[in-house]
Short mmCIF file of C-alpha atoms and ligand atoms in Angstrom, two decimals:
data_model
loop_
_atom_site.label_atom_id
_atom_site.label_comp_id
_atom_site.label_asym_id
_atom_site.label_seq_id
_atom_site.Cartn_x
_atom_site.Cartn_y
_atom_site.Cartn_z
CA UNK N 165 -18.46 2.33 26.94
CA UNK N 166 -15.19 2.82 25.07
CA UNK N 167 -12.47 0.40 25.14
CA UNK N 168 -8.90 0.52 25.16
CA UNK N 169 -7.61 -1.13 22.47
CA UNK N 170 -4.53 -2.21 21.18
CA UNK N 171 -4.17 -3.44 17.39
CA UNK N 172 -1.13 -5.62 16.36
CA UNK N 173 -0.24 -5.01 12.86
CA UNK N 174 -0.83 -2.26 10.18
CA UNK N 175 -1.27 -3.85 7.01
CA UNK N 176 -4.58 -4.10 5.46
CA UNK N 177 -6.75 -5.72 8.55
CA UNK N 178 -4.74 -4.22 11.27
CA UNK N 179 -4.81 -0.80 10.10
CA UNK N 180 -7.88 -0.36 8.82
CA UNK N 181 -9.27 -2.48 12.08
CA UNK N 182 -7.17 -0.11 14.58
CA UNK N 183 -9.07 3.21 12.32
CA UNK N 184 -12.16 1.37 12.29
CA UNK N 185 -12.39 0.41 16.20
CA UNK N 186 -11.93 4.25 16.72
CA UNK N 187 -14.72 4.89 14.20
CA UNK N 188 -16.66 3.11 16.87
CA UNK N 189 -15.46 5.67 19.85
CA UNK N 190 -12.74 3.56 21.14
CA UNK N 191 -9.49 4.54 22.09
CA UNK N 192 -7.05 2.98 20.04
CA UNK N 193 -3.25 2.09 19.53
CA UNK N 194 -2.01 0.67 16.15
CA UNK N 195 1.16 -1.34 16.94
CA UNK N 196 4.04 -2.45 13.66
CA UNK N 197 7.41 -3.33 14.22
CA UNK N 198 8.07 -1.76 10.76
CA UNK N 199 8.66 2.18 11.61
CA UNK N 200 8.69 3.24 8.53
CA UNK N 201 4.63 2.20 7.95
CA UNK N 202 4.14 3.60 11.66
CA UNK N 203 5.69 7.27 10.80
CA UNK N 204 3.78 7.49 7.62
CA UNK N 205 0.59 5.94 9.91
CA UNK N 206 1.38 9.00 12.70
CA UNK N 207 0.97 11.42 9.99
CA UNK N 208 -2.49 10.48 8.68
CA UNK N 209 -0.99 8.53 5.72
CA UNK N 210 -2.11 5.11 4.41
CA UNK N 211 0.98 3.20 3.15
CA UNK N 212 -1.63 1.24 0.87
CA UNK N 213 -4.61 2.43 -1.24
CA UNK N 214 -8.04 1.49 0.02
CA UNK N 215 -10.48 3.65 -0.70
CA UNK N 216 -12.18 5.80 2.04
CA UNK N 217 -9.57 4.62 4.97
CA UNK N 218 -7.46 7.73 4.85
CA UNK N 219 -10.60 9.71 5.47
CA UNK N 220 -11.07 7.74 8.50
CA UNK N 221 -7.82 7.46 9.65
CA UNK N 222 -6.78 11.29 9.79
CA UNK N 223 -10.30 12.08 11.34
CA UNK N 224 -9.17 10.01 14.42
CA UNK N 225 -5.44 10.74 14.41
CA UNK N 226 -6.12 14.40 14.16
CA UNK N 227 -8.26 13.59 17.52
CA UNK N 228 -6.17 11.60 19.37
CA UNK N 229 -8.57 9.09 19.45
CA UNK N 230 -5.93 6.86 17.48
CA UNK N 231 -1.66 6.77 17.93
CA UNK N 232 0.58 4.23 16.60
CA UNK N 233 3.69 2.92 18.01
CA UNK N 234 5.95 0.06 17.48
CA UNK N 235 6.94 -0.06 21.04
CA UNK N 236 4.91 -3.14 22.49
CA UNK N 237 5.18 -1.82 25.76
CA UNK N 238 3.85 1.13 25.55
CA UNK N 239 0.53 -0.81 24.11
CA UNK N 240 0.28 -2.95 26.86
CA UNK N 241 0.45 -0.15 29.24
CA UNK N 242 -2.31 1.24 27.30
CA UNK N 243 -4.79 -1.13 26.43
CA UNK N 244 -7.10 -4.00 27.93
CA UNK N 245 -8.15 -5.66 24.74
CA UNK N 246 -5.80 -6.63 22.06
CA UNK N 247 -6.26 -7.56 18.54
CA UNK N 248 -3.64 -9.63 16.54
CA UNK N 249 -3.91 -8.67 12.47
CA UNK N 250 -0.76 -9.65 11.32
CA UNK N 251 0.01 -11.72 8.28
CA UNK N 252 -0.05 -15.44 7.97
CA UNK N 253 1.61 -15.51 4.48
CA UNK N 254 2.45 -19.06 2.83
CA UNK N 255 5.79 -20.33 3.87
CA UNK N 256 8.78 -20.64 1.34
CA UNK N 257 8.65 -23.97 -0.53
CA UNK N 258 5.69 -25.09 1.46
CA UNK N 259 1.71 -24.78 1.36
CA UNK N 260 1.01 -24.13 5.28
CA UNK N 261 0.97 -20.81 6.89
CA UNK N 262 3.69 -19.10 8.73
CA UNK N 263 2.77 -18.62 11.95
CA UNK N 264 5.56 -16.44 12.83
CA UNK N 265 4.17 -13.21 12.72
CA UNK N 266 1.50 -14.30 15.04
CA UNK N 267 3.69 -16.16 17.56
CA UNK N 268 5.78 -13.31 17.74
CA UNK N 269 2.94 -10.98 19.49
CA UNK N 270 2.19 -13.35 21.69
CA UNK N 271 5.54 -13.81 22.97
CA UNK N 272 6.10 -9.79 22.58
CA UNK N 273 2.80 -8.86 24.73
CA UNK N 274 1.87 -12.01 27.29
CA UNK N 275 5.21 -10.89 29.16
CA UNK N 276 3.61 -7.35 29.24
CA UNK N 277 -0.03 -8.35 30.83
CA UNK N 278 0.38 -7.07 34.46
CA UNK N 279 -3.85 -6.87 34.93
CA UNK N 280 -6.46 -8.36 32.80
CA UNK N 281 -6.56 -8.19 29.65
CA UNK N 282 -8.81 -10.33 26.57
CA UNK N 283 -6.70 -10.73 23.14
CA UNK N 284 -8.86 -11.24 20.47
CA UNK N 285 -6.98 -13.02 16.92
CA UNK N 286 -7.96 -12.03 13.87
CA UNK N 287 -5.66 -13.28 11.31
CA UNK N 288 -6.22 -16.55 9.69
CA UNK N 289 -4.55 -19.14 11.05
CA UNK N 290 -4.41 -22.99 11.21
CA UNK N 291 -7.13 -24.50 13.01
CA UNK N 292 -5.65 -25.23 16.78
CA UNK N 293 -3.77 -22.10 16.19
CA UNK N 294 -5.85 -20.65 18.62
CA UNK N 295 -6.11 -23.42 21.48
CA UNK N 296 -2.13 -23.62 21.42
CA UNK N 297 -1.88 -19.71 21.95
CA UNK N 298 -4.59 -19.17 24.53
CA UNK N 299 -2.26 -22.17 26.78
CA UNK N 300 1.08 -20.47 25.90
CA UNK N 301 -0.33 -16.86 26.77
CA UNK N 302 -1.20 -18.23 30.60
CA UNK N 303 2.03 -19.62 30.48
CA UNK N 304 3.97 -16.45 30.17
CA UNK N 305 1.65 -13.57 31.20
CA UNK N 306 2.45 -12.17 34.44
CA UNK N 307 -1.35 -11.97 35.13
CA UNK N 308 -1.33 -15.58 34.54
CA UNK N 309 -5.45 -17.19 33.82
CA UNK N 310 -6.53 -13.38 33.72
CA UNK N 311 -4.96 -12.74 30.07
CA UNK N 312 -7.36 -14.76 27.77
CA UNK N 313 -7.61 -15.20 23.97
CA UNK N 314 -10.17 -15.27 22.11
CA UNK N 315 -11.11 -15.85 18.22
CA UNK N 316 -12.69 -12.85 16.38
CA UNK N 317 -11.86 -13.51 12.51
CA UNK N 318 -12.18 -10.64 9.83
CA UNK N 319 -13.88 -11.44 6.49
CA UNK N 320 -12.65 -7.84 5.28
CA UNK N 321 -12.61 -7.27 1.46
CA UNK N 322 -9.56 -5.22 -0.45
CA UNK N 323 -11.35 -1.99 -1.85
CA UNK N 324 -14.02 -2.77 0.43
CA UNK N 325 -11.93 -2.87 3.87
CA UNK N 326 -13.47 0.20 5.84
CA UNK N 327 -17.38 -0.46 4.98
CA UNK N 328 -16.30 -4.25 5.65
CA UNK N 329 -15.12 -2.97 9.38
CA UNK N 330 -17.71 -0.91 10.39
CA UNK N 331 -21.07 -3.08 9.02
CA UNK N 332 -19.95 -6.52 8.89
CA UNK N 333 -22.10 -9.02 7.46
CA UNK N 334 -21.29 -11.33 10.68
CA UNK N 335 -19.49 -10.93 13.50
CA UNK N 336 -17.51 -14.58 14.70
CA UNK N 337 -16.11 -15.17 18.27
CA UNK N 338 -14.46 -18.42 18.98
CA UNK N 339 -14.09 -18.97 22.70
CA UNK N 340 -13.00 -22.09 25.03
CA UNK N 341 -16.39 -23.84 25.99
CA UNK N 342 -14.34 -24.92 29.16
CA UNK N 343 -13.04 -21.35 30.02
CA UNK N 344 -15.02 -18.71 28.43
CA UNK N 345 -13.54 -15.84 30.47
CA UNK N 346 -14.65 -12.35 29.81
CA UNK N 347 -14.09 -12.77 26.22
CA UNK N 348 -17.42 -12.55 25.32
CA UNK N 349 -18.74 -9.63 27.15
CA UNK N 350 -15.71 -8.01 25.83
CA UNK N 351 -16.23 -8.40 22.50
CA UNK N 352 -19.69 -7.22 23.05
CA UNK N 353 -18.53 -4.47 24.41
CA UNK N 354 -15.99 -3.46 21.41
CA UNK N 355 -18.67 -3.95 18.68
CA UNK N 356 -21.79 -2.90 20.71
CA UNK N 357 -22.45 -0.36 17.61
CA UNK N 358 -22.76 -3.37 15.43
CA UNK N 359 -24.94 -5.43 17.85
CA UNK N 360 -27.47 -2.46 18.37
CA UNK N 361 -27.89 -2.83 14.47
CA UNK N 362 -28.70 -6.34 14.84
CA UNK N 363 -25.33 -7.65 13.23
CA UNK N 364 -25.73 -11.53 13.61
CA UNK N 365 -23.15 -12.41 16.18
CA UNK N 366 -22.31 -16.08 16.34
CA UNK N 367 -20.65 -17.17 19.58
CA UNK N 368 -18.43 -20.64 19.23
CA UNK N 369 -15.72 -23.01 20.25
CA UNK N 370 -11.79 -21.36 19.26
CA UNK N 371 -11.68 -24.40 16.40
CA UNK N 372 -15.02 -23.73 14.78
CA UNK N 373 -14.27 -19.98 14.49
CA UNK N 374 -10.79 -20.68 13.51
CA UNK N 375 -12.10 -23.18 10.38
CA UNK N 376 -15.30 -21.09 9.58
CA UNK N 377 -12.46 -18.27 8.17
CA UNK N 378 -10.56 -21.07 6.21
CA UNK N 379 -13.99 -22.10 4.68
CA UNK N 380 -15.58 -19.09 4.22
CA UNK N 381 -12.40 -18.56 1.83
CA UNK N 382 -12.28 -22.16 0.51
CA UNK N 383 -15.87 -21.88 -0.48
CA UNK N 384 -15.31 -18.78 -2.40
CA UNK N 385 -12.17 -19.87 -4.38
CA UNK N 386 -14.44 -23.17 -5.31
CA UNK N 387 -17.27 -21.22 -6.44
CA UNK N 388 -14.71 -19.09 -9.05
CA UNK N 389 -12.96 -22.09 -10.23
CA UNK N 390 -16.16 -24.08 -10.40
CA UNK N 391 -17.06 -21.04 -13.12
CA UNK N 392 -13.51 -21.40 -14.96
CA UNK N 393 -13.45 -24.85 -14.89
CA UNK N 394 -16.92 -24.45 -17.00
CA UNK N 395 -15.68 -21.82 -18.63
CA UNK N 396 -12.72 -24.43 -20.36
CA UNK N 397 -15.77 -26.03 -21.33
CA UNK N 398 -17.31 -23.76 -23.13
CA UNK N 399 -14.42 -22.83 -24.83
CA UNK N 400 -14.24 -26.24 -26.03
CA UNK N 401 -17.88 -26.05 -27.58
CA UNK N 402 -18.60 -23.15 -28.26
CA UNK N 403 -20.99 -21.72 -25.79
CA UNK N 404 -20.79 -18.72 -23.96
CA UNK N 405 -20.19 -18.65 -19.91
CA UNK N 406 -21.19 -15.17 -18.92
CA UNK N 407 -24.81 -16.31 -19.94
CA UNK N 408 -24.51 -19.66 -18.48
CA UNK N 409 -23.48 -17.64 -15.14
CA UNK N 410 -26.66 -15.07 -15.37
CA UNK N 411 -28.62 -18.01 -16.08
CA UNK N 412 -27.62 -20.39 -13.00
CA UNK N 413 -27.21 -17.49 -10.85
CA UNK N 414 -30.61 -16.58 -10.97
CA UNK N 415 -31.47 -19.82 -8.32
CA UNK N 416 -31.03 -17.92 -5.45
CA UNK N 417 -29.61 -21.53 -4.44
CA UNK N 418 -26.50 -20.57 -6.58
CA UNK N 419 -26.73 -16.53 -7.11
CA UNK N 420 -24.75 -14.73 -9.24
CA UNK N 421 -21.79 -13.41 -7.14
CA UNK N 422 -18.74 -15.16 -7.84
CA UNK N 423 -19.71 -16.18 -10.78
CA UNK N 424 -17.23 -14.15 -12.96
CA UNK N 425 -15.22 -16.19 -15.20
CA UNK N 426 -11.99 -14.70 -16.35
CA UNK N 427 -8.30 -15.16 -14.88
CA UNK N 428 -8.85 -16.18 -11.56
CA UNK N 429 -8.31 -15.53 -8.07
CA UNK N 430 -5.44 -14.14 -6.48
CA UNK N 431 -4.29 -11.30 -3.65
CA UNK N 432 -2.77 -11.92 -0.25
CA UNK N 433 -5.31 -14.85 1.17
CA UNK N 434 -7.92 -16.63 -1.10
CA UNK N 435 -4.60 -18.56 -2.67
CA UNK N 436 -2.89 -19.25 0.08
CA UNK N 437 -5.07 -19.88 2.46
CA UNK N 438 -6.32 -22.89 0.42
CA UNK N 439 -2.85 -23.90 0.47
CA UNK N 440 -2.75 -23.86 4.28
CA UNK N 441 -6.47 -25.45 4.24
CA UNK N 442 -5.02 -28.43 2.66
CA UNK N 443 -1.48 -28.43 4.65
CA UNK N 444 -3.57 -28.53 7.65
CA UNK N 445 -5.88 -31.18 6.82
CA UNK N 446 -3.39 -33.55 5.55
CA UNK N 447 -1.47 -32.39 9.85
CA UNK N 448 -4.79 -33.61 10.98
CA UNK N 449 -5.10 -37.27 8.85
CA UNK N 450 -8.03 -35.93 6.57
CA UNK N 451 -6.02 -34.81 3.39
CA UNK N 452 -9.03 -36.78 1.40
CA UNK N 453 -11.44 -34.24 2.58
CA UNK N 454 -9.84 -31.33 0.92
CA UNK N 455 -8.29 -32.62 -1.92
CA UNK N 456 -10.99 -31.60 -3.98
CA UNK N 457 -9.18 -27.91 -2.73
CA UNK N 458 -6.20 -28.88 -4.85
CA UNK N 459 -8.14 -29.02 -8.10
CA UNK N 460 -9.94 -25.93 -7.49
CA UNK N 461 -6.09 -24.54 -7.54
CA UNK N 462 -5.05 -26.17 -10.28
CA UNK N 463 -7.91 -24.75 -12.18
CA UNK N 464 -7.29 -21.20 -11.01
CA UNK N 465 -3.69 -21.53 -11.86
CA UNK N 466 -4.36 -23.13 -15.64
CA UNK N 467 -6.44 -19.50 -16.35
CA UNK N 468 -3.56 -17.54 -16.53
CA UNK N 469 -1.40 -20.27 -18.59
CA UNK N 470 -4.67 -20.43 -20.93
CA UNK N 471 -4.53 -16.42 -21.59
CA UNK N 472 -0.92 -16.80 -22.01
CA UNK N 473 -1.45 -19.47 -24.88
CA UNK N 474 -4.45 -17.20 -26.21
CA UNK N 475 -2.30 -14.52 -26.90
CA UNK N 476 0.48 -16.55 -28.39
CA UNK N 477 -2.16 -17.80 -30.99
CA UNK N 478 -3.92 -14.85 -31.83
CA UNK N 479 -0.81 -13.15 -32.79
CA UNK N 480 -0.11 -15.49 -35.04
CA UNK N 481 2.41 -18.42 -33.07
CA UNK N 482 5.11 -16.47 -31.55
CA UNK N 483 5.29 -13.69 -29.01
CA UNK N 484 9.11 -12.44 -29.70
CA UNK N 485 9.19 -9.13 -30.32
CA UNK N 486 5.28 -8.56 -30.05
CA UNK N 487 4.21 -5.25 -28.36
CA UNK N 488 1.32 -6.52 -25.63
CA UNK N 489 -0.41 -3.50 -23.77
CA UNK N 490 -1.35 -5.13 -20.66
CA UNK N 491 -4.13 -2.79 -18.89
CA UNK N 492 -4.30 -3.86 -14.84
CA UNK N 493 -1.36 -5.55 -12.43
CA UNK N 494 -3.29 -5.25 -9.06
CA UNK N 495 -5.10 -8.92 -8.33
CA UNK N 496 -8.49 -7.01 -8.68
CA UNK N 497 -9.76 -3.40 -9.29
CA UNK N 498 -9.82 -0.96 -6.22
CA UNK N 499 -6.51 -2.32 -4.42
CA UNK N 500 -2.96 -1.66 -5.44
CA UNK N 501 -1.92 -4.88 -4.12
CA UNK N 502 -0.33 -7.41 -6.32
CA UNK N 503 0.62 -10.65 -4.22
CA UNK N 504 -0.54 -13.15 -6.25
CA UNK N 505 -1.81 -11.61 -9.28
CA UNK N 506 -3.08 -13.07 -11.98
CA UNK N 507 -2.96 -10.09 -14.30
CA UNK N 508 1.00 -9.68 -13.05
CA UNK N 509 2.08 -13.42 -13.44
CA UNK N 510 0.61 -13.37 -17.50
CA UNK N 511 2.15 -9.78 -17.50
CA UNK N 512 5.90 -11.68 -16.76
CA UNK N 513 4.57 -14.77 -18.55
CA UNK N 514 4.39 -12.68 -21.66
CA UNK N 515 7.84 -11.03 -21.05
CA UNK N 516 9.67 -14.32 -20.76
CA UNK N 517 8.31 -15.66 -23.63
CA UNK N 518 9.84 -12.60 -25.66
CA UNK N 519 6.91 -10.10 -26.00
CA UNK N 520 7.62 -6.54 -25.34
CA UNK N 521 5.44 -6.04 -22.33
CA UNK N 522 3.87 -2.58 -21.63
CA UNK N 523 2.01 -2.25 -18.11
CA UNK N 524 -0.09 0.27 -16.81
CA UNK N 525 -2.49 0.21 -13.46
CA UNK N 526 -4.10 2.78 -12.01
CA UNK N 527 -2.84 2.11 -8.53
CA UNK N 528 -0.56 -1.03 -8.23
CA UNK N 529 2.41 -0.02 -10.65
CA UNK N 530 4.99 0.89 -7.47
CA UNK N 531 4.50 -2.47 -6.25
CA UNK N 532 4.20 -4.60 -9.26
CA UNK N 533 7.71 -2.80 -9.97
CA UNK N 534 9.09 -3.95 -7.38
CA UNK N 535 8.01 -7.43 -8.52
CA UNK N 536 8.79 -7.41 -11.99
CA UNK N 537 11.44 -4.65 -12.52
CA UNK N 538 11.93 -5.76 -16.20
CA UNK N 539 8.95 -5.12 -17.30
CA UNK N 540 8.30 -1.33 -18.97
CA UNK N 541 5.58 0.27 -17.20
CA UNK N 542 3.21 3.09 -19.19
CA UNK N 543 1.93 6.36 -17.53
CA UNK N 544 -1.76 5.71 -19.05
CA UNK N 545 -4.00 3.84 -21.27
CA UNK N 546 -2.81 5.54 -24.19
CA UNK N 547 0.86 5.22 -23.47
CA UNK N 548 0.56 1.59 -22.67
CA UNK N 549 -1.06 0.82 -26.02
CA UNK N 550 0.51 2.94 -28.36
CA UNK N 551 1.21 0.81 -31.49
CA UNK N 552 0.54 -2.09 -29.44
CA UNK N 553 0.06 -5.86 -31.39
CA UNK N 554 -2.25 -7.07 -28.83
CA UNK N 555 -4.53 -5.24 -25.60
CA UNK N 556 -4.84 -7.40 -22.33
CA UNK N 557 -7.61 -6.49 -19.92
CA UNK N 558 -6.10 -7.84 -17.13
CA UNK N 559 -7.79 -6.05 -14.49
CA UNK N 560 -11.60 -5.12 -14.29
CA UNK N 561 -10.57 -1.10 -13.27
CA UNK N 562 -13.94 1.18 -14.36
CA UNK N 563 -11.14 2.98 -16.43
CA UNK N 564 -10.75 0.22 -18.41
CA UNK N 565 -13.93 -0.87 -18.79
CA UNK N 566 -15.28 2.77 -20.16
CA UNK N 567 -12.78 2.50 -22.98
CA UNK N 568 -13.81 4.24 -26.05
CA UNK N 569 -13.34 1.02 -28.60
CA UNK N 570 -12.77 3.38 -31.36
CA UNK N 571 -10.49 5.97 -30.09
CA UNK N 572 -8.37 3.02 -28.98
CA UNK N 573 -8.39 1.82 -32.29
CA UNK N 574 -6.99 4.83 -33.65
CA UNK N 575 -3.54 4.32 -30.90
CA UNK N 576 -2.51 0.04 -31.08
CA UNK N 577 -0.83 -1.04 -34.15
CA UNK N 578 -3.70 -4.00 -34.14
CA UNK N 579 -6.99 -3.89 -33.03
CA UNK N 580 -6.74 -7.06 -31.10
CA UNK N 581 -7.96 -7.40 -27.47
CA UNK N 582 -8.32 -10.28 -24.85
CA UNK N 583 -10.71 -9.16 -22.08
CA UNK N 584 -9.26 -11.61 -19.48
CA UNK N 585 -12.05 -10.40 -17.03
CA UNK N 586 -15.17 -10.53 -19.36
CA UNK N 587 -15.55 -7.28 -18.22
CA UNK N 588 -16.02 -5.05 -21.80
CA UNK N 589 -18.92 -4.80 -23.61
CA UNK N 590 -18.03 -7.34 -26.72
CA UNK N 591 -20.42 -6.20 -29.22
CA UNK N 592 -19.14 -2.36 -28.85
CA UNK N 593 -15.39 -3.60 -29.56
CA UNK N 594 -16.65 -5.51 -32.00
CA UNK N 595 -18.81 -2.85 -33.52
CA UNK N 596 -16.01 -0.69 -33.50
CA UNK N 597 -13.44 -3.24 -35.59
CA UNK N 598 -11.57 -5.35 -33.41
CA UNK N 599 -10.92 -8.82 -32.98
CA UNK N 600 -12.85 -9.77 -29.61
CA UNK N 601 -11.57 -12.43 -27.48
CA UNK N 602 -13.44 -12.93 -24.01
CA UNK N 603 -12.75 -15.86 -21.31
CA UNK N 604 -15.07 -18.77 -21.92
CA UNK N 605 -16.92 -17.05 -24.76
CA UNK N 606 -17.47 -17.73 -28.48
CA UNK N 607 -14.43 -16.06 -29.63
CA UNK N 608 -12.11 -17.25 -27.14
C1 LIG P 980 -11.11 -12.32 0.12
C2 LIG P 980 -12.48 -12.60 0.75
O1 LIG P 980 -13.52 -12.16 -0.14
C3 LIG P 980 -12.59 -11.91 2.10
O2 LIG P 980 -13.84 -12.21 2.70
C4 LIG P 980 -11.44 -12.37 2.98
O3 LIG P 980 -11.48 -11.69 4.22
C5 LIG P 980 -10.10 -12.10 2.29
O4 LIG P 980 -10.09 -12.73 1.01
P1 LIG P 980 -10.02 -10.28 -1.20
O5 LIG P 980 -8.76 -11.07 -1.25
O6 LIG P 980 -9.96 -8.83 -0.85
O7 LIG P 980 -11.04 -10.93 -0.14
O8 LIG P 980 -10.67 -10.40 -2.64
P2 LIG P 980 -12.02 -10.89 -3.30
O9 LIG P 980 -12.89 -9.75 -3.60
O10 LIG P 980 -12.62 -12.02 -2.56
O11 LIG P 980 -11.44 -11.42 -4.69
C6 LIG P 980 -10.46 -12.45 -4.71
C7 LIG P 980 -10.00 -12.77 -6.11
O12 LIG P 980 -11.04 -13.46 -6.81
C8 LIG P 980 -9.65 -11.57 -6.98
O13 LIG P 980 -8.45 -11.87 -7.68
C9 LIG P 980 -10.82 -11.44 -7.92
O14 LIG P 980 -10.45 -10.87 -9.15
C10 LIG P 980 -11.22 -12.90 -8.09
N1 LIG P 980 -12.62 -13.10 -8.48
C11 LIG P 980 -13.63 -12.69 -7.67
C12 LIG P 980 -12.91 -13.73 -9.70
O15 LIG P 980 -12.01 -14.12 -10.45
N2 LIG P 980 -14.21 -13.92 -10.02
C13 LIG P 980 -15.25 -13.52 -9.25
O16 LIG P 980 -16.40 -13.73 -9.63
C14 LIG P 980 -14.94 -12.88 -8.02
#
């Protein structure tokens, strides 16, 4: 039966959540305080590239099957489940979350609930997050015991948000043991297209679905810097790590995915939400158990120093006045997002130290702009390495990985390149007369 549904929050999970819940037949009401996002939003428009959720989102705009408003009121009026997907982003100066965003609906809607209603949180959040909201929402929701929260977090992928959505790998609901409410026959309910495909659904406790978000993420930022941190070692002897990673990655104990050595993580959650893992942790008396978190950040972050000093040395000792092409600004290929990214923060690195930085992205150059004004941004390939001293691959965009080595050659002052994502074919850039530098490889 379709629901109605309110979503809180446009940004990546909230909007394409609020386009995918419609996907599903539900009615559904996508709820920002920012108008601007909601206007464009009305009108079909995603104010973010992800591929495919434009599609979606005008099919069910264009039906009415999906409105957005940033009057809360209105959504309460509307709906009988709610879904919280707004940011959690690291707090100024500090490595735990802030909660505000989140707060903020709760305080905004529990004064609305009049009749039942089940909210169900998906951003990541601190574990207890949950408990402390569920107790607040009784406090201040008309309906008093009747509005009940629930845990439901997203393991959505940039580039990958909309097929992440609609077939989820697993679906998570945390609920109070002592007062499970309606929230799982609700939730049931919502994704009953995902259930009738057999989608492993994994009812728990509000802290174990809170933490199993946190370590889903932890566990992934380990497993790149566990490859980096090897990679630093083969740089020091000489071996190569994209073969060490085909080779351990075939024990299916291990597998391959993750396994890419290069500049490390960043984007809008794997970094901070190890941040907040830790900040937590130490909150709850078990800093120990995490600390091994910190590492796994300091490795990440010594990546992009490491390219930094790469380039300084292969050009010879000094980057003033060297033209650097750097190809890529978004944190990886398929998202024009930039919080965070690696291939941004060497971009600036470069800058300061006097290079004459030339940028160019597919996608992300608006908002890496906005970041780094000072930096001189190219229309294209071409343009970006025009006479250039040195080429960066800082991003792994197809584009840039089906370069033609030798028509390239014939644009950059030096054939010199640093593949920061091991993503290029060495021997073919070799083949076609440049110096090949790769992350954790013979020549880097
Ligand atoms: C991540 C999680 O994958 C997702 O489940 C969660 O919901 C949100 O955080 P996302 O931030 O979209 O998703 O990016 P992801 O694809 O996980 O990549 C994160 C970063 O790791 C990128 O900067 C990427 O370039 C880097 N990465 C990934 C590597 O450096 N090496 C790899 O092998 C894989």
């Amino acid at each position: 039966m379709p629901e109605r549904i309110a979503v809180f929050g446009t940004g990546y999970l909230g909007a394409t959540h609020a386009a995918g819940m419609a996907e599903l037949g539900h009615e559904v009401i996508g709820v920002d305080i920012d108008s601007a996002k909601i206007d464009l939003l009305r009108r079909g428009e995603v104010p973010f590239y992800e591929p495919g959720l434009g599609d979606v989102l005008r099919r069910h705009v264009d039906s009415g099957r999906l409105r957005f408003t940033t009057d809360a009121r209105e959504a309460a009026e509307f709906a009988d489940v709610f879904f919280i997907g707004v940011g959690t982003p690291q707090k100024e100066g500090e490595y735990a979350a802030d909660m505000r965003y989140v707060d903020d609906v709760i305080e905004t809607v529990g004064p609305l609930l009049t009749r039942p209603a089940v909210i169900l949180g998906k951003s990541t959040v601190p574990v207890g997050t949950a408990a402390r909201l569920a107790e607040r929402l009784r406090e201040i929701a008309p309906v008093g015991a009747d509005a009940q929260l629930g845990w439901n977090p997203e393991f959505l992928r940039e580039g990958f948000a909309v097929e992440d959505t609609l077939r989820p790998d697993r679906l998570v609901i945390g609920v109070d043991p002592e007062n499970p409410g309606r929230i799982e026959e609700v939730a049931r309910s919502v994704y009953a297209a995902m259930l009738e495909r057999n989608t492993p659904f994994i009812v728990t406790d509000l802290a174990t679905s809170e933490l199993v978000k946190v370590s889903a993420n932890a566990f992934l930022a380990t497993k790149i810097s566990f490859i980096n941190a090897i990679a630093e070692v083969c740089e020091a002897s000489g071996a190569d790590v994209t073969a060490l990673a085909d080779a351990i990655g075939y024990d299916e104990r291990i597998g391959r995915k993750f396994l890419g050595a290069g500049l490390g993580f960043g984007g809008g959650c794997l970094p901070k939400d190890i941040r907040a893992f830790m900040a937590r942790a130490g909150e709850l008396g078990v800093d120990q158990a995490l600390t091994f978190l910190r590492e796994v950040d300091n490795v990440n972050m010594r990546r992009r120093k490491h390219v930094v000093e790469l380039a300084t040395r292969v050009v010879g000792g000094s980057l003033s006045g060297i033209h650097v092409a750097v190809l890529g600004a978004a944190f990886k290929p398929q998202s024009d997002d930039v919080r965070d990214s690696p291939a941004l923060d060497v971009a600036g690195s470069l800058h300061l130290r006097g290079a004459d930085v030339r940028v160019y992205d597919p996608e992300a150059m608006r908002n890496a702009a906005a970041v780094w004004p000072t930096l001189t941004f190219a229309q294209s390939i071409e343009e970006a390495c025009a006479g250039a001293d040195l080429v960066l691959v800082a991003t792994e965009w197809a584009q840039f990985r089906s370069i033609d080595p030798a028509a390239l050659a014939a644009t950059v002052g030096q054939p010199r390149i640093i593949d920061g994502r091991n993503c290029l074919v060495a021997q073919d850039w070799i083949d076609a007369g440049w110096e090949y530098y790769g992350m954790g490889r013979h020549s880097g």
